[in-house]
Amino acid sequence: MTVRAGLKRAGVVAASVALGVVALTAPASADTTAGEQKLIECLDIGLTSRSGNTIHGYGSIKSICSGTATISIQWSRWFGWENVRSETVSGSGHDHHIYWNCSGSGTHDFRTIIAGTIAGNYQSKISNVIANQSC
C-alpha cells in the first residue's frame, strides 16, 4: 500500500468514526428536545372571543405542573400588543377565565396570552386573534 492510499483509508476511517459518534449522540439530543417540549405543554390557552362589549379569554396550568402564571387580554396598538387586563393564575388543572369590557375603546384586534415560570422555566402561549373588533 502506498503512503497516499494509507492516508486516504485513514481519512475514511476517521470520517466513519466521526459519523458514528454523531449517530450515537443524535438520540440524546432528540430526548432533550422532547423534554423541552413537555415543559412548554404545561400551559394551555383557550380561544379569545367577544360577546357584546365583553372580551373573554381563558387559560390554565396543566394539572401535572406547578407554578404561577399571568393571563392577559391584549389589544393591538400601532407599537405592538398591549395588556388591557391581567390576572394571576395559581394552582393547576382548571381554566382561569378573564374578561374585559371594551366599551368605548375603538376598533382593535384582541388576543389572550398566558405566561409564567413553570417548573423553573419561563413559558408562554398565545391564543387566536379576533380582528377588527369595534366596541
Short mmCIF file of C-alpha atoms in Angstrom, two decimals:
data_model
loop_
_atom_site.label_atom_id
_atom_site.label_comp_id
_atom_site.label_asym_id
_atom_site.label_seq_id
_atom_site.Cartn_x
_atom_site.Cartn_y
_atom_site.Cartn_z
CA MET A 1 0.00 0.00 0.00
CA THR A 2 1.33 3.43 -0.85
CA VAL A 3 1.52 6.24 1.68
CA ARG A 4 -1.16 8.15 -0.22
CA ALA A 5 -3.58 5.17 -0.18
CA GLY A 6 -2.91 4.70 3.55
CA LEU A 7 -3.74 8.36 4.27
CA LYS A 8 -6.90 8.12 2.19
CA ARG A 9 -8.00 4.99 4.08
CA ALA A 10 -7.23 6.67 7.41
CA GLY A 11 -9.38 9.63 6.36
CA VAL A 12 -12.30 7.33 5.52
CA VAL A 13 -11.97 5.55 8.88
CA ALA A 14 -11.79 8.88 10.73
CA ALA A 15 -14.88 10.12 8.90
CA SER A 16 -16.74 6.89 9.69
CA VAL A 17 -15.84 7.16 13.36
CA ALA A 18 -16.98 10.79 13.40
CA LEU A 19 -20.29 9.85 11.78
CA GLY A 20 -20.71 7.02 14.29
CA VAL A 21 -20.27 9.45 17.16
CA VAL A 22 -22.84 11.79 15.65
CA ALA A 23 -25.27 8.91 15.21
CA LEU A 24 -24.75 7.86 18.84
CA THR A 25 -25.36 11.35 20.18
CA ALA A 26 -28.38 12.20 17.99
CA PRO A 27 -30.96 10.29 20.09
CA ALA A 28 -29.79 12.02 23.28
CA SER A 29 -30.31 15.36 21.56
CA ALA A 30 -33.78 14.30 20.43
CA ASP A 31 -34.66 13.32 24.04
CA THR A 32 -33.63 16.78 25.27
CA THR A 33 -35.87 18.41 22.69
CA ALA A 34 -38.82 16.26 23.73
CA GLY A 35 -38.22 17.24 27.37
CA GLU A 36 -38.24 20.93 26.47
CA GLN A 37 -41.49 20.49 24.55
CA LYS A 38 -43.05 18.83 27.58
CA LEU A 39 -42.24 21.90 29.69
CA ILE A 40 -43.94 24.20 27.17
CA GLU A 41 -47.00 22.00 27.31
CA CYS A 42 -47.54 22.93 30.99
CA LEU A 43 -49.64 25.90 29.86
CA ASP A 44 -52.91 25.82 27.95
CA ILE A 45 -54.68 28.70 26.23
CA GLY A 46 -58.26 28.84 25.02
CA LEU A 47 -59.93 30.87 22.33
CA THR A 48 -60.39 34.62 22.69
CA SER A 49 -63.95 35.69 21.94
CA ARG A 50 -66.31 38.66 22.16
CA SER A 51 -69.90 38.88 23.33
CA GLY A 52 -71.42 42.35 23.22
CA ASN A 53 -68.74 44.66 24.64
CA THR A 54 -67.02 41.92 26.64
CA ILE A 55 -63.75 40.36 25.50
CA HIS A 56 -63.26 36.90 27.02
CA GLY A 57 -60.22 34.64 27.21
CA TYR A 58 -59.08 31.73 29.30
CA GLY A 59 -56.05 29.61 30.03
CA SER A 60 -54.65 27.23 32.61
CA ILE A 61 -51.67 25.47 34.09
CA LYS A 62 -51.94 21.73 33.43
CA SER A 63 -52.54 19.53 36.47
CA ILE A 64 -49.19 17.73 36.04
CA CYS A 65 -47.33 21.05 36.50
CA SER A 66 -46.95 23.62 39.25
CA GLY A 67 -46.14 27.30 39.37
CA THR A 68 -47.80 30.64 38.76
CA ALA A 69 -48.59 32.45 35.54
CA THR A 70 -50.19 35.68 34.38
CA ILE A 71 -53.07 35.65 31.94
CA SER A 72 -53.72 38.85 29.98
CA ILE A 73 -56.11 40.18 27.39
CA GLN A 74 -54.13 42.28 24.91
CA TRP A 75 -55.10 44.67 22.17
CA SER A 76 -53.11 45.60 19.11
CA ARG A 77 -51.74 49.13 19.03
CA TRP A 78 -49.54 50.88 16.48
CA PHE A 79 -46.45 49.96 18.56
CA GLY A 80 -47.41 46.31 19.22
CA TRP A 81 -49.50 44.35 21.71
CA GLU A 82 -50.53 45.99 25.00
CA ASN A 83 -52.10 44.39 28.07
CA VAL A 84 -55.53 45.82 28.90
CA ARG A 85 -56.29 43.39 31.74
CA SER A 86 -54.09 40.89 33.60
CA GLU A 87 -54.69 38.41 36.40
CA THR A 88 -52.55 35.89 38.27
CA VAL A 89 -53.18 32.20 37.68
CA SER A 90 -52.19 29.95 40.56
CA GLY A 91 -52.99 26.32 41.00
CA SER A 92 -53.33 23.84 38.24
CA GLY A 93 -55.87 21.70 36.50
CA HIS A 94 -58.66 24.24 35.93
CA ASP A 95 -59.39 27.03 33.45
CA HIS A 96 -58.93 30.62 34.59
CA HIS A 97 -61.32 32.97 32.77
CA ILE A 98 -60.56 36.64 32.21
CA TYR A 99 -62.93 39.35 30.95
CA TRP A 100 -62.55 42.96 29.80
CA ASN A 101 -65.23 45.50 28.90
CA CYS A 102 -64.07 47.11 25.64
CA SER A 103 -66.89 49.68 25.52
CA GLY A 104 -65.71 52.96 24.00
CA SER A 105 -62.20 51.67 23.22
CA GLY A 106 -62.49 51.97 19.42
CA THR A 107 -61.56 49.28 16.90
CA HIS A 108 -58.79 46.85 17.79
CA ASP A 109 -57.56 43.28 17.40
CA PHE A 110 -57.60 41.26 20.64
CA ARG A 111 -55.86 38.14 21.90
CA THR A 112 -55.15 36.34 25.18
CA ILE A 113 -51.72 35.32 26.43
CA ILE A 114 -50.67 33.20 29.40
CA ALA A 115 -47.06 33.35 30.59
CA GLY A 116 -45.10 32.44 33.68
CA THR A 117 -42.36 30.43 35.28
CA ILE A 118 -43.42 26.80 35.37
CA ALA A 119 -41.07 24.11 36.71
CA GLY A 120 -38.31 26.73 36.81
CA ASN A 121 -38.64 27.70 33.13
CA TYR A 122 -40.33 30.72 31.52
CA GLN A 123 -43.16 29.58 29.26
CA SER A 124 -45.95 31.27 27.32
CA LYS A 125 -48.82 30.53 24.95
CA ILE A 126 -50.83 32.91 22.78
CA SER A 127 -54.44 32.45 21.65
CA ASN A 128 -56.12 33.23 18.38
CA VAL A 129 -56.59 36.87 17.36
CA ILE A 130 -60.07 38.30 16.96
CA ALA A 131 -59.64 41.07 14.42
CA ASN A 132 -61.27 44.47 13.87
CA GLN A 133 -63.49 44.48 16.94
CA SER A 134 -65.34 47.78 17.16
CA CYS A 135 -66.53 48.29 20.72
#
